[in-house]
Tab-separated table of C-alpha atoms in Angstrom:
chain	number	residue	atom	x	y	z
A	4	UNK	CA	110.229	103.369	64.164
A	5	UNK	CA	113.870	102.621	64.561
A	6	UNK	CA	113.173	98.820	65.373
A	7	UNK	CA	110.205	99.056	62.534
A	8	UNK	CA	113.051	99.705	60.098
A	9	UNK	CA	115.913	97.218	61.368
A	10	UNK	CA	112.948	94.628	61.222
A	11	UNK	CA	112.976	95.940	57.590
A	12	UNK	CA	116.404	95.974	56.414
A	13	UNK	CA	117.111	92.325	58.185
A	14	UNK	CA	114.419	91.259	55.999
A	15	UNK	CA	115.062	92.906	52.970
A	16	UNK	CA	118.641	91.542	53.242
A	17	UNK	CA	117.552	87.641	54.076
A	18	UNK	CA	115.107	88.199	51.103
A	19	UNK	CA	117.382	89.462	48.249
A	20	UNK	CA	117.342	87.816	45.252
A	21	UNK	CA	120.893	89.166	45.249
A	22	UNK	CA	122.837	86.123	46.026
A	23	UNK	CA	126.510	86.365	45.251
A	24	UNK	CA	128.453	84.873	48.110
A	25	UNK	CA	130.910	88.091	47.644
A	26	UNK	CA	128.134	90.261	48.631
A	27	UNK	CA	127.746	88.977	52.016
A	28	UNK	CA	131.534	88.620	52.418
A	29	UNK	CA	131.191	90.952	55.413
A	30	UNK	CA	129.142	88.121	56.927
A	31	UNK	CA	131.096	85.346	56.083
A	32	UNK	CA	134.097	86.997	57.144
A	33	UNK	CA	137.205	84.198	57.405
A	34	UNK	CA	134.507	81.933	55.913
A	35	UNK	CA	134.106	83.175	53.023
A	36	UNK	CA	136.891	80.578	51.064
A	37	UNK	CA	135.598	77.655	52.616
A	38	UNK	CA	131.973	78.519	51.850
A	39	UNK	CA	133.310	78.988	47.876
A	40	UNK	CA	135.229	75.629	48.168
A	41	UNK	CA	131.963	74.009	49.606
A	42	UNK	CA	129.806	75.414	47.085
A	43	UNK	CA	132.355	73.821	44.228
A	44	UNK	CA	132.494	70.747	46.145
A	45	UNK	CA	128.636	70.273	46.131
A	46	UNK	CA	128.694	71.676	42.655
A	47	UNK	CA	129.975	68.056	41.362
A	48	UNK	CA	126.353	66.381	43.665
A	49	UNK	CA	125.155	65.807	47.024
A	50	UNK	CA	127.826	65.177	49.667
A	51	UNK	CA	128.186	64.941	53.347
A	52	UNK	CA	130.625	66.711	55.738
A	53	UNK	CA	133.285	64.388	55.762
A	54	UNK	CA	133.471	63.556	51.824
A	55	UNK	CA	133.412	67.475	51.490
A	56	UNK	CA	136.892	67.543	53.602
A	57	UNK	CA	138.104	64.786	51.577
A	58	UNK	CA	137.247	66.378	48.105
A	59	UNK	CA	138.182	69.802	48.911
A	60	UNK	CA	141.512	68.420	50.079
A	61	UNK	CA	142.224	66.604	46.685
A	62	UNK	CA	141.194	69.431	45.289
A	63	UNK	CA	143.511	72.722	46.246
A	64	UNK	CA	145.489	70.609	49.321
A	65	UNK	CA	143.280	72.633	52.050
A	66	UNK	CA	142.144	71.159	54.798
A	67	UNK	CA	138.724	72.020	56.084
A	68	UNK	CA	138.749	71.739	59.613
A	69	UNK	CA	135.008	70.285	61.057
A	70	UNK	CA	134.545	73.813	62.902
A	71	UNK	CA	135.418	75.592	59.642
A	72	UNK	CA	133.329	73.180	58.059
A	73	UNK	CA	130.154	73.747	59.760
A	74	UNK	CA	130.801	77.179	59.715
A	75	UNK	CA	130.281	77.587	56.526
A	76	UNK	CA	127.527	75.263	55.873
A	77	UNK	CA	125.176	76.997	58.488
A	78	UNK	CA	125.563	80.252	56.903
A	79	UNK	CA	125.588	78.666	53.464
A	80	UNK	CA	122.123	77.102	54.839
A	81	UNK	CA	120.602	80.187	56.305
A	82	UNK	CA	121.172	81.971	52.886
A	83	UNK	CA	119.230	78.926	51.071
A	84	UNK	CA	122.733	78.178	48.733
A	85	UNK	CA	122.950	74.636	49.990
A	86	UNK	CA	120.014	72.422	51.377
A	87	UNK	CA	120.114	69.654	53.973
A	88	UNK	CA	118.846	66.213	52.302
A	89	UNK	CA	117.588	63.628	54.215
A	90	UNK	CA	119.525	60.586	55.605
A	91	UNK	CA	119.236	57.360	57.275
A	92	UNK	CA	122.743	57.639	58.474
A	93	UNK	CA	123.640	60.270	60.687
A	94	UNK	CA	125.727	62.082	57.992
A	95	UNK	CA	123.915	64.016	56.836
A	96	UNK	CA	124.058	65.043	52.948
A	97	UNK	CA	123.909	68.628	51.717
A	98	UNK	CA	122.984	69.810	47.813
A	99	UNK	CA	123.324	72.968	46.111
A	100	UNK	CA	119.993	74.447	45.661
A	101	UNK	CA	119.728	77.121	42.513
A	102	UNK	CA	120.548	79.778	44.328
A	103	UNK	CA	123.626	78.383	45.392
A	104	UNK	CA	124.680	77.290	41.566
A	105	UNK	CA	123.838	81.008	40.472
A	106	UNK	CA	125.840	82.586	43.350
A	107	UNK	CA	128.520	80.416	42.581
A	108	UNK	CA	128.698	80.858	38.970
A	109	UNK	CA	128.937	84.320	39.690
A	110	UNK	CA	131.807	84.427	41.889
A	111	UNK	CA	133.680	82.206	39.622
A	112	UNK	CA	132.819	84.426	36.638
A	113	UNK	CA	134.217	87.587	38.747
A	114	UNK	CA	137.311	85.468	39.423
A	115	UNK	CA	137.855	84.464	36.221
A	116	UNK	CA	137.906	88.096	35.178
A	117	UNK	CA	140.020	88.791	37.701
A	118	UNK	CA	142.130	86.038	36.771
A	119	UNK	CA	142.569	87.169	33.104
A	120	UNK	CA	143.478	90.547	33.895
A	121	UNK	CA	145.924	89.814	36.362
A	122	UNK	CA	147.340	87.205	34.336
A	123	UNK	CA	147.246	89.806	31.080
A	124	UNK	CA	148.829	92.731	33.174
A	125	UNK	CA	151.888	90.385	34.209
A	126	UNK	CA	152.383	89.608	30.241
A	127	UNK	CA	152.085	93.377	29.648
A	128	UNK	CA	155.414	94.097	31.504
B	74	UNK	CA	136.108	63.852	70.917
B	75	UNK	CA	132.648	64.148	71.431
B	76	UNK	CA	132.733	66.526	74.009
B	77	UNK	CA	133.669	69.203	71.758
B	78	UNK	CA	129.736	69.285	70.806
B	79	UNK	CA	129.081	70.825	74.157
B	80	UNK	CA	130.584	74.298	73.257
B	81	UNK	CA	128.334	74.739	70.890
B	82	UNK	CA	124.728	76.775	71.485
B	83	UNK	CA	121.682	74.909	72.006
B	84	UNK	CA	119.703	75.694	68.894
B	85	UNK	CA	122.889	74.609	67.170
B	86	UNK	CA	123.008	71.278	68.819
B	87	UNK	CA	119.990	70.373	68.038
B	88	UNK	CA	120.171	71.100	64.303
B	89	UNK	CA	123.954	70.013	63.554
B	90	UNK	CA	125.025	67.744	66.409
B	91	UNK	CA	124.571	64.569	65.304
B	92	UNK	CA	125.772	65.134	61.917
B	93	UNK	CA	128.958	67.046	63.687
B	94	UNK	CA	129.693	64.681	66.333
B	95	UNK	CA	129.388	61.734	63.430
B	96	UNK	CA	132.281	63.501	61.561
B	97	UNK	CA	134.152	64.444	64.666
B	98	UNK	CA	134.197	60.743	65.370
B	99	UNK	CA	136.204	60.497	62.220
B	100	UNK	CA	138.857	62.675	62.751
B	101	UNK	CA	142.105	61.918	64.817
B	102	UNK	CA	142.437	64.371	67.679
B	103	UNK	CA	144.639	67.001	67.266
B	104	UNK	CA	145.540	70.612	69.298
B	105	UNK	CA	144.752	72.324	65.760
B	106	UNK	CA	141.294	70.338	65.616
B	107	UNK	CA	140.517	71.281	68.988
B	108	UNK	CA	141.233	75.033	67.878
B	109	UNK	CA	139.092	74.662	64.861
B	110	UNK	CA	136.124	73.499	66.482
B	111	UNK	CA	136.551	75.300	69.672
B	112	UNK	CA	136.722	78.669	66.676
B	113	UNK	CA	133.955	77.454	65.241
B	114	UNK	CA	131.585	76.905	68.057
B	115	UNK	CA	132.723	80.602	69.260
B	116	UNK	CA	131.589	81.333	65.956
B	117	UNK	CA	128.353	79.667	66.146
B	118	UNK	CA	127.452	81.789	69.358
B	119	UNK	CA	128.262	85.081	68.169
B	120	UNK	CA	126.674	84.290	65.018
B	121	UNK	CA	122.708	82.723	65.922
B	122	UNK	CA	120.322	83.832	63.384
B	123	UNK	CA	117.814	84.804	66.881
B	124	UNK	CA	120.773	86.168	68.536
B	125	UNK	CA	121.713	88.511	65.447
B	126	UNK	CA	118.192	90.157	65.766
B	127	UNK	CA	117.783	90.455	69.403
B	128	UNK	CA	120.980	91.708	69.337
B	129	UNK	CA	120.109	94.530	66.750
B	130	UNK	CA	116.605	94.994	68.582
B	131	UNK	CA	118.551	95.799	72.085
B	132	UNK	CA	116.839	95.404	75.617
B	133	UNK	CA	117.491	92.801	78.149
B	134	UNK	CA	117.478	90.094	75.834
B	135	UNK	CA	120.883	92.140	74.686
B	136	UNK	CA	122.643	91.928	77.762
B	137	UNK	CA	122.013	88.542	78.788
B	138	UNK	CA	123.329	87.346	75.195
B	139	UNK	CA	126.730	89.809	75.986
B	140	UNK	CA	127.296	88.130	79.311
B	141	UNK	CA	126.989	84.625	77.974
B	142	UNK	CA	129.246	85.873	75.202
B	143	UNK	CA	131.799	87.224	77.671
B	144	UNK	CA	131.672	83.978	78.885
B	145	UNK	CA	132.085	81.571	76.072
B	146	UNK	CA	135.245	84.147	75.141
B	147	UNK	CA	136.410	83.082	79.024
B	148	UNK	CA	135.660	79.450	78.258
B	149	UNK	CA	137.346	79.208	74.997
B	150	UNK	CA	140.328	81.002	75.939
B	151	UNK	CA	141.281	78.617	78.747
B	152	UNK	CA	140.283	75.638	76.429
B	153	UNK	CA	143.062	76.797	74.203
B	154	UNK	CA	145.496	77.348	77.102
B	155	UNK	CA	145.209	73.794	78.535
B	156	UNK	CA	145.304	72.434	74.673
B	157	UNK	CA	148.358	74.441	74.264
B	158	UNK	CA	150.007	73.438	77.129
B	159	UNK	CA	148.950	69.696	76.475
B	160	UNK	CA	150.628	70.189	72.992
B	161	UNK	CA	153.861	71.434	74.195
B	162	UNK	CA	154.369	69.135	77.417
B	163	UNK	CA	152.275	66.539	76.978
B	164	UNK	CA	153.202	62.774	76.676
B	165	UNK	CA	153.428	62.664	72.684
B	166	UNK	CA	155.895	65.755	72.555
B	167	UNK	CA	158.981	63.790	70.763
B	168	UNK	CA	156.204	63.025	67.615
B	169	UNK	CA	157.049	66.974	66.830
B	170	UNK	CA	160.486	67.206	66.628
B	171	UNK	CA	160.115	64.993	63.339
B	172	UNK	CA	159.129	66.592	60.260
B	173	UNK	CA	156.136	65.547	60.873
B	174	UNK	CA	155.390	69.227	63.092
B	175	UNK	CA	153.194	71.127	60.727
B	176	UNK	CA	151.636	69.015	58.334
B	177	UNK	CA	148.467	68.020	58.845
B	178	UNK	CA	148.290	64.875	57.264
B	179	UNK	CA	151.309	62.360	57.584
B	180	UNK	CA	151.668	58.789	59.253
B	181	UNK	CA	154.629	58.254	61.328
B	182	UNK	CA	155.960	54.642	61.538
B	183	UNK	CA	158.568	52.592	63.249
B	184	UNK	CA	159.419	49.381	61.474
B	185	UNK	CA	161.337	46.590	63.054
B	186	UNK	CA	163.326	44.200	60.762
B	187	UNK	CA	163.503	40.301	61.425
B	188	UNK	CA	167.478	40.331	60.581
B	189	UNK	CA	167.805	36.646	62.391
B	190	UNK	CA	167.757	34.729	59.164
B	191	UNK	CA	170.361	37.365	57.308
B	192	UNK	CA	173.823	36.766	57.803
B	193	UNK	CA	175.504	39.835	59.826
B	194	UNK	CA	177.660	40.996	57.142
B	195	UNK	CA	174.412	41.111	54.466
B	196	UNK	CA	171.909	42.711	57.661
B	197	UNK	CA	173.066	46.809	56.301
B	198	UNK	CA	172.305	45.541	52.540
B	199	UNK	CA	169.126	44.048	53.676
B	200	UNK	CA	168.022	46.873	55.448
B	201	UNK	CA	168.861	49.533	52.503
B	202	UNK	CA	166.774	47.165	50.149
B	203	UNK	CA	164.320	47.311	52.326
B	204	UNK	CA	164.417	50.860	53.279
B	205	UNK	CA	164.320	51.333	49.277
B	206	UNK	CA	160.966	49.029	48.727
B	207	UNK	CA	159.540	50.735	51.391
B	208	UNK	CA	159.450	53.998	49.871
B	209	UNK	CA	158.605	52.839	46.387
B	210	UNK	CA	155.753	51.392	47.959
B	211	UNK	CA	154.943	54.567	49.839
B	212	UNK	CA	154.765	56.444	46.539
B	213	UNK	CA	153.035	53.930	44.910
B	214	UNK	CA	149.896	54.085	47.537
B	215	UNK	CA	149.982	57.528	46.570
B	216	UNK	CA	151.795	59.182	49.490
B	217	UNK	CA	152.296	62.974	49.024
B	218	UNK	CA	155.621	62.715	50.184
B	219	UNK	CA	157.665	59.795	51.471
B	220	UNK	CA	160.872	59.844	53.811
B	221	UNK	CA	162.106	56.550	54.807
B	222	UNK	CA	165.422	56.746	57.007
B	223	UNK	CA	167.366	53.750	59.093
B	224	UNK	CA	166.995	54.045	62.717
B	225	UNK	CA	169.988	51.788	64.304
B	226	UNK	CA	170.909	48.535	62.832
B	227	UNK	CA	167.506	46.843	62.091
B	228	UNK	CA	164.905	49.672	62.456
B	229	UNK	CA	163.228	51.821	59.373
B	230	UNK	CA	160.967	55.211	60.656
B	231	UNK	CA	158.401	55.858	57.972
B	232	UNK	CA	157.116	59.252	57.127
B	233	UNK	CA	154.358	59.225	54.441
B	234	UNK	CA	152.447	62.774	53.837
B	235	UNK	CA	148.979	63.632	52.635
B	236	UNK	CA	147.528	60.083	54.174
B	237	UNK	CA	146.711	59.359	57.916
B	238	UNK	CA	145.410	55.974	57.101
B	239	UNK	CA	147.712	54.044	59.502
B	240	UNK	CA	146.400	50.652	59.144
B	241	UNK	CA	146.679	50.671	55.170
B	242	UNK	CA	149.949	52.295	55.204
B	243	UNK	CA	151.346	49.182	57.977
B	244	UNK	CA	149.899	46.217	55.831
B	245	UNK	CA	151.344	48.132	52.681
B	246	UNK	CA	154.590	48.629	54.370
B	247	UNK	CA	154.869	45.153	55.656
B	248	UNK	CA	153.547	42.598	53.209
B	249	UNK	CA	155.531	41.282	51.132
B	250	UNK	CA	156.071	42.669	47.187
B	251	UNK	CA	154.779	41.775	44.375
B	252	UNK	CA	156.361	41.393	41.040
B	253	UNK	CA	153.894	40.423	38.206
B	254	UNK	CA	153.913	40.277	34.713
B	255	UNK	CA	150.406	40.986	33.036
B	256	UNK	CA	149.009	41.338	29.512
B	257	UNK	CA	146.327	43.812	28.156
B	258	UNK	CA	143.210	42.636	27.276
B	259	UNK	CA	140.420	44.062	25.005
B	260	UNK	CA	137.230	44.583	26.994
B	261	UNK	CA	133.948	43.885	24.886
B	262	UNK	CA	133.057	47.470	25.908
B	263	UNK	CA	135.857	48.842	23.788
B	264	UNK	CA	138.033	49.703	26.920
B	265	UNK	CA	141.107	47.507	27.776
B	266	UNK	CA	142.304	46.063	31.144
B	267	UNK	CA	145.831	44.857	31.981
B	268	UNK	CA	145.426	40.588	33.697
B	269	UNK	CA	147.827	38.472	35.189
B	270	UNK	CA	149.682	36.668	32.341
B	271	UNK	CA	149.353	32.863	32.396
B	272	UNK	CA	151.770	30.665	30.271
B	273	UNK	CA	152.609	27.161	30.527
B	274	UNK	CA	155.339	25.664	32.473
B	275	UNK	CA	157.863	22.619	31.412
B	276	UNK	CA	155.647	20.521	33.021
B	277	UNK	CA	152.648	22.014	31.143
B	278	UNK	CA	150.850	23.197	33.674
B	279	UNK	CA	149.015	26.722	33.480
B	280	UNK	CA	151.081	29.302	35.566
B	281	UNK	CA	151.175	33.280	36.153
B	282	UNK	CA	154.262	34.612	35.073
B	283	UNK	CA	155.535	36.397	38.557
B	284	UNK	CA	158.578	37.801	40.275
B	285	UNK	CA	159.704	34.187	41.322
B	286	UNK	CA	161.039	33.268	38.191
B	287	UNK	CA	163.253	36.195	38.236
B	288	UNK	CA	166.465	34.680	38.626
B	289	UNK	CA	168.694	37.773	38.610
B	290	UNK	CA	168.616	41.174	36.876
B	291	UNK	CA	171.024	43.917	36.225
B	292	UNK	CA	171.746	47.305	35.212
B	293	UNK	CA	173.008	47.697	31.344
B	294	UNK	CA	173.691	50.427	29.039
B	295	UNK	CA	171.885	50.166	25.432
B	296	UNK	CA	174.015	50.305	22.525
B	297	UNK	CA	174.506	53.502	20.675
B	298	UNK	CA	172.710	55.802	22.672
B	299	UNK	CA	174.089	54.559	26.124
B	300	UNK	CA	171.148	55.068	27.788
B	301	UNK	CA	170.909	52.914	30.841
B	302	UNK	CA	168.400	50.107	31.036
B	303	UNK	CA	167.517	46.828	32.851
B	304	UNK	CA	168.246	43.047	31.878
B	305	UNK	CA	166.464	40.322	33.193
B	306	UNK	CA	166.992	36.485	33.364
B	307	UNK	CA	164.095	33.922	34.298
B	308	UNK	CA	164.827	30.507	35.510
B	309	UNK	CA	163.855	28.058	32.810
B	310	UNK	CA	160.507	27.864	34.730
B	311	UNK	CA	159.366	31.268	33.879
B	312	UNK	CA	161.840	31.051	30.815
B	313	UNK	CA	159.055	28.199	29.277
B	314	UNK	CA	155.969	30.210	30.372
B	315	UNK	CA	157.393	33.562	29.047
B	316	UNK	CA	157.790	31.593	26.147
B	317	UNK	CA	154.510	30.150	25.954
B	318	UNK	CA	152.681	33.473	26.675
B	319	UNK	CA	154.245	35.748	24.625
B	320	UNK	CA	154.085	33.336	21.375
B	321	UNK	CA	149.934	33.872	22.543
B	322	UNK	CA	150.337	37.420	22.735
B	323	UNK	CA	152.102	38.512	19.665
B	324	UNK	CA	151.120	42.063	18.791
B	325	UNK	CA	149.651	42.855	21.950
B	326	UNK	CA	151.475	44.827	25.441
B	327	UNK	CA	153.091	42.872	28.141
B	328	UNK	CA	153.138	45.168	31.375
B	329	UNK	CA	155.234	44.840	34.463
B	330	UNK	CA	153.945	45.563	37.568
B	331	UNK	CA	155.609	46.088	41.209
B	332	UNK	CA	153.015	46.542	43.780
B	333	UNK	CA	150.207	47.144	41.464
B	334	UNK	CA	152.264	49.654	39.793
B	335	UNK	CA	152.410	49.600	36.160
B	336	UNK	CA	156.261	50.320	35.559
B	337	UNK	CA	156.732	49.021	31.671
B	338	UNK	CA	154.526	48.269	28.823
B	339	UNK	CA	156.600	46.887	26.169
B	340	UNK	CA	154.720	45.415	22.491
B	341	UNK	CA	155.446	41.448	21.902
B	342	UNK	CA	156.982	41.676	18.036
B	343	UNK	CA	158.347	38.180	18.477
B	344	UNK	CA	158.111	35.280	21.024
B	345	UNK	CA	160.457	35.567	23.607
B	346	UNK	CA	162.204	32.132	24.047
B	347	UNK	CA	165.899	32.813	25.598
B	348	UNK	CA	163.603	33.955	28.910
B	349	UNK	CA	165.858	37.285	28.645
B	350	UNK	CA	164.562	40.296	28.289
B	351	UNK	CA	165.436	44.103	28.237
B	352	UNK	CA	163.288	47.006	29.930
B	353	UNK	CA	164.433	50.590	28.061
B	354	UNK	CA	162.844	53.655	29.308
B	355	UNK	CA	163.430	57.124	30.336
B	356	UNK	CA	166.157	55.661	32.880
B	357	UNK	CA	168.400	57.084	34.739
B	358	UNK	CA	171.235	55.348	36.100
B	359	UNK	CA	169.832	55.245	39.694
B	360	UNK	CA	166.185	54.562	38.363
B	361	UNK	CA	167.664	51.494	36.635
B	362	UNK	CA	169.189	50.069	39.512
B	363	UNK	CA	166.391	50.453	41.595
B	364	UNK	CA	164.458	48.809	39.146
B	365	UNK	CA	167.079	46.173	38.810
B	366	UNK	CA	166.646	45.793	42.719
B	367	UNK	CA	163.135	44.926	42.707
B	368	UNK	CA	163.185	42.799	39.783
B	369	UNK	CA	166.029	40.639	41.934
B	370	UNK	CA	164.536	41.482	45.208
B	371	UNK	CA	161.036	42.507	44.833
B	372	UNK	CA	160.058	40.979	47.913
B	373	UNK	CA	161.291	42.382	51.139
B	374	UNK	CA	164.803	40.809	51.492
B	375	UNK	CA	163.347	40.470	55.441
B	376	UNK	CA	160.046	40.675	57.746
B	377	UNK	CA	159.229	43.913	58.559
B	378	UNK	CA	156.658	44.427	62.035
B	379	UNK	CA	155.202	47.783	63.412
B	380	UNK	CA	156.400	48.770	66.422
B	381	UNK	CA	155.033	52.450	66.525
B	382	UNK	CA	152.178	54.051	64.346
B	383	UNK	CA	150.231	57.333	64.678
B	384	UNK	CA	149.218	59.647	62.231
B	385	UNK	CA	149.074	63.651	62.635
């Protein structure tokens, strides 16, 4: 019974529509930033590994180290945010699927709220 | 680098590994890249979508995954240990007592100056001038930061952050400038595009207007508001095909350019015959000298040559 309703819950969680990359931040743990800087990194089109580094360093100065990198993108994967494409070259591509775009859009939507009232709080004082 | 692959699971490998071990090939090894992807392949074994649920479904399958756990941990750890103690002792140490410790991204060079055809009381001049081109040019190719210093009587070390391109920052560092005067064209598509300006020379042949007409230029003040700005001379060469060209261009922007670098745009009201001519600006005194500098000397005053070059 016990196992019956682990199987359960594992599913339930893999199958929620759910998909804000904040909800699983338990999962992604020390991932979590990289996986939001991937996901806006993809948001512009497809890219491989190494032009995600590059962009995500002209973008905010962080550097994305390949172990970080991959990191992310297998969980990003496993939750269905990002897809593989295929590739004659070894680098291999990755898109945002729709799931990815909406769980994005929501995290930047909480941050932007978060953003305004922090930045309205400091102008209240 | 490619051994790094190897700490990662199986199931892993088989999926990522030729994708990872294509962008590990890219990267310059480092003690914090080894970290990262030795981190990251820990991560990859504590974290295997099969491993999560056997884990959470317990039984031998359980154990086994803890002991090979326990020792990836042991494996890892002594991976960092030898890394670390490569870092600290190993061949390359003197690279960190530079600034360069700590930032990720910088290229470190040593340049070595050809002083032979300089006299010896013009070799410290020399090398300043070409200390300063050197970092103009750094910025220029878009160099986070740029720290050029003099090491002994004929040697520059070269610092450039947020780049670890070392072979574009040597033949940037090393060839030889280029001052060029160009003039903005209208594009049929509406846009416009700056191309090297051609007059005509006393001998009335077609000629691009470039730094080697340049016969001397100097820092001035303008008149009234004694803000500082730049006078330049050509030689009667360049004084003719200034002449020519800007009697063509009337109403439209003459640009000058260092090393691709746009640094004035001035409007042609009138031709300019005399071959003078006057850059104004947001100046300041030490901007307008080193503009002045480049204008005279906008090609390195000597050969520079690349005796060291890594990147971090």
């Amino acid at each position: 019974l016990v196992r019956h309703y682990i199987v359960m819950r594992y599913s339930a969680a893999r199958n929620s529509e759910v998909p804000a990359v904040e909800q699983d931040a338990h999962d992604f743990g020390r991932f979590a930033e990289p996986a939001l800087l991937i996901l806006v990194s993809l948001a512009a089109g497809p890219r491989h590994g190494y032009a995600i580094m590059e962009d995500v360093r002209a973008l905010c100065e962080v550097r994305l180290g390949p172990g970080t990198l991959y990191a992310a993108l297998a969980r990003l994967e496993r939750r269905g945010l990002i897809a593989p494409l295929d590739s004659a070259d070894r680098r291999r591509p990755y898109r945002l699927t729709e799931a990815g775009a909406a769980a994005l859009e929501a995290q930047l939507a909480t941050m932007q709220r978060l953003a305004t009232t922090g930045l309205q709080r400091l102008g209240a004082q | 680098m490619r051994w790094l692959l190897w700490l990662y699971p199986r199931g892993w490998r088989r999926r990522y590994g030729d994708e990872f071990a294509a962008l590990l090939e890219q990267e310059q090894p480092s003690p914090s890249l080894v970290l990262d992807v030795v981190l990251g392949a820990l991560d990859a074994h504590l974290h295997r979508p099969e491993a999560t649920s056997r884990l959470e479904s317990g039984g031998p399958t359980m154990k086994h995954a803890r002991r090979r756990t326990a020792w990836l941990v042991g494996i890892a750890s002594l991976i960092l240990v030898v890394a670390l103690g490569a870092w600290l002792y190993g061949p390359a140490a003197d690279w960190r007592t530079s600034s360069a410790a700590g930032n990720p991204n910088r290229v470190y060079l040593v340049l070595q100056a050809d002083l032979r055809a300089v006299p010896a009381a013009d070799q410290p001049a020399s090398l300043q001038q070409a200390r300063q081109i050197a970092e103009r040019r750094g910025r220029a190719a878009g160099a986070a930061d740029v720290s050029v210093r003099a090491d002994g009587p004929d040697r520059l070390i070269v610092e450039l952050g947020g780049t670890r391109d070392v072979g574009q920052a040597a033949r940037l560092l090393t060839t030889s400038a280029r001052l060029e005067f160009r003039e903005e064209v209208d594009r049929p598509d509406g846009t416009r595009e700056w191309v090297a300006a051609r007059g005509q020379t006393t001998s009335g042949q077609e000629a691009v207007l470039s730094g080697q007409y340049v016969s001397q230029a100097t820092v001035g003040t303008e008149p009234g508001t004694n803000r500082p700005l730049v006078l330049f001379e050509l030689d009667p060469e360049g004084r003719q095909i200034l002449a020519t060209l800007t009697e063509r261009i009337v109403g439209r922007r003459l640009g000058i350019f260092v090393d691709d670098q746009l640094l004035v745009a001035l409007t042609v009201r009138d031709p300019i015959d005399q071959g003078r001519g006057q850059i104004t600006g947001t100046f300041t005194a030490a901007s307008a000298q080193e503009l002045a500098v480049t204008l005279t000397s906008g090609t390195l005053p000597v050969p520079l040559e690349v005796v060291e070059a890594r990147a971090s």
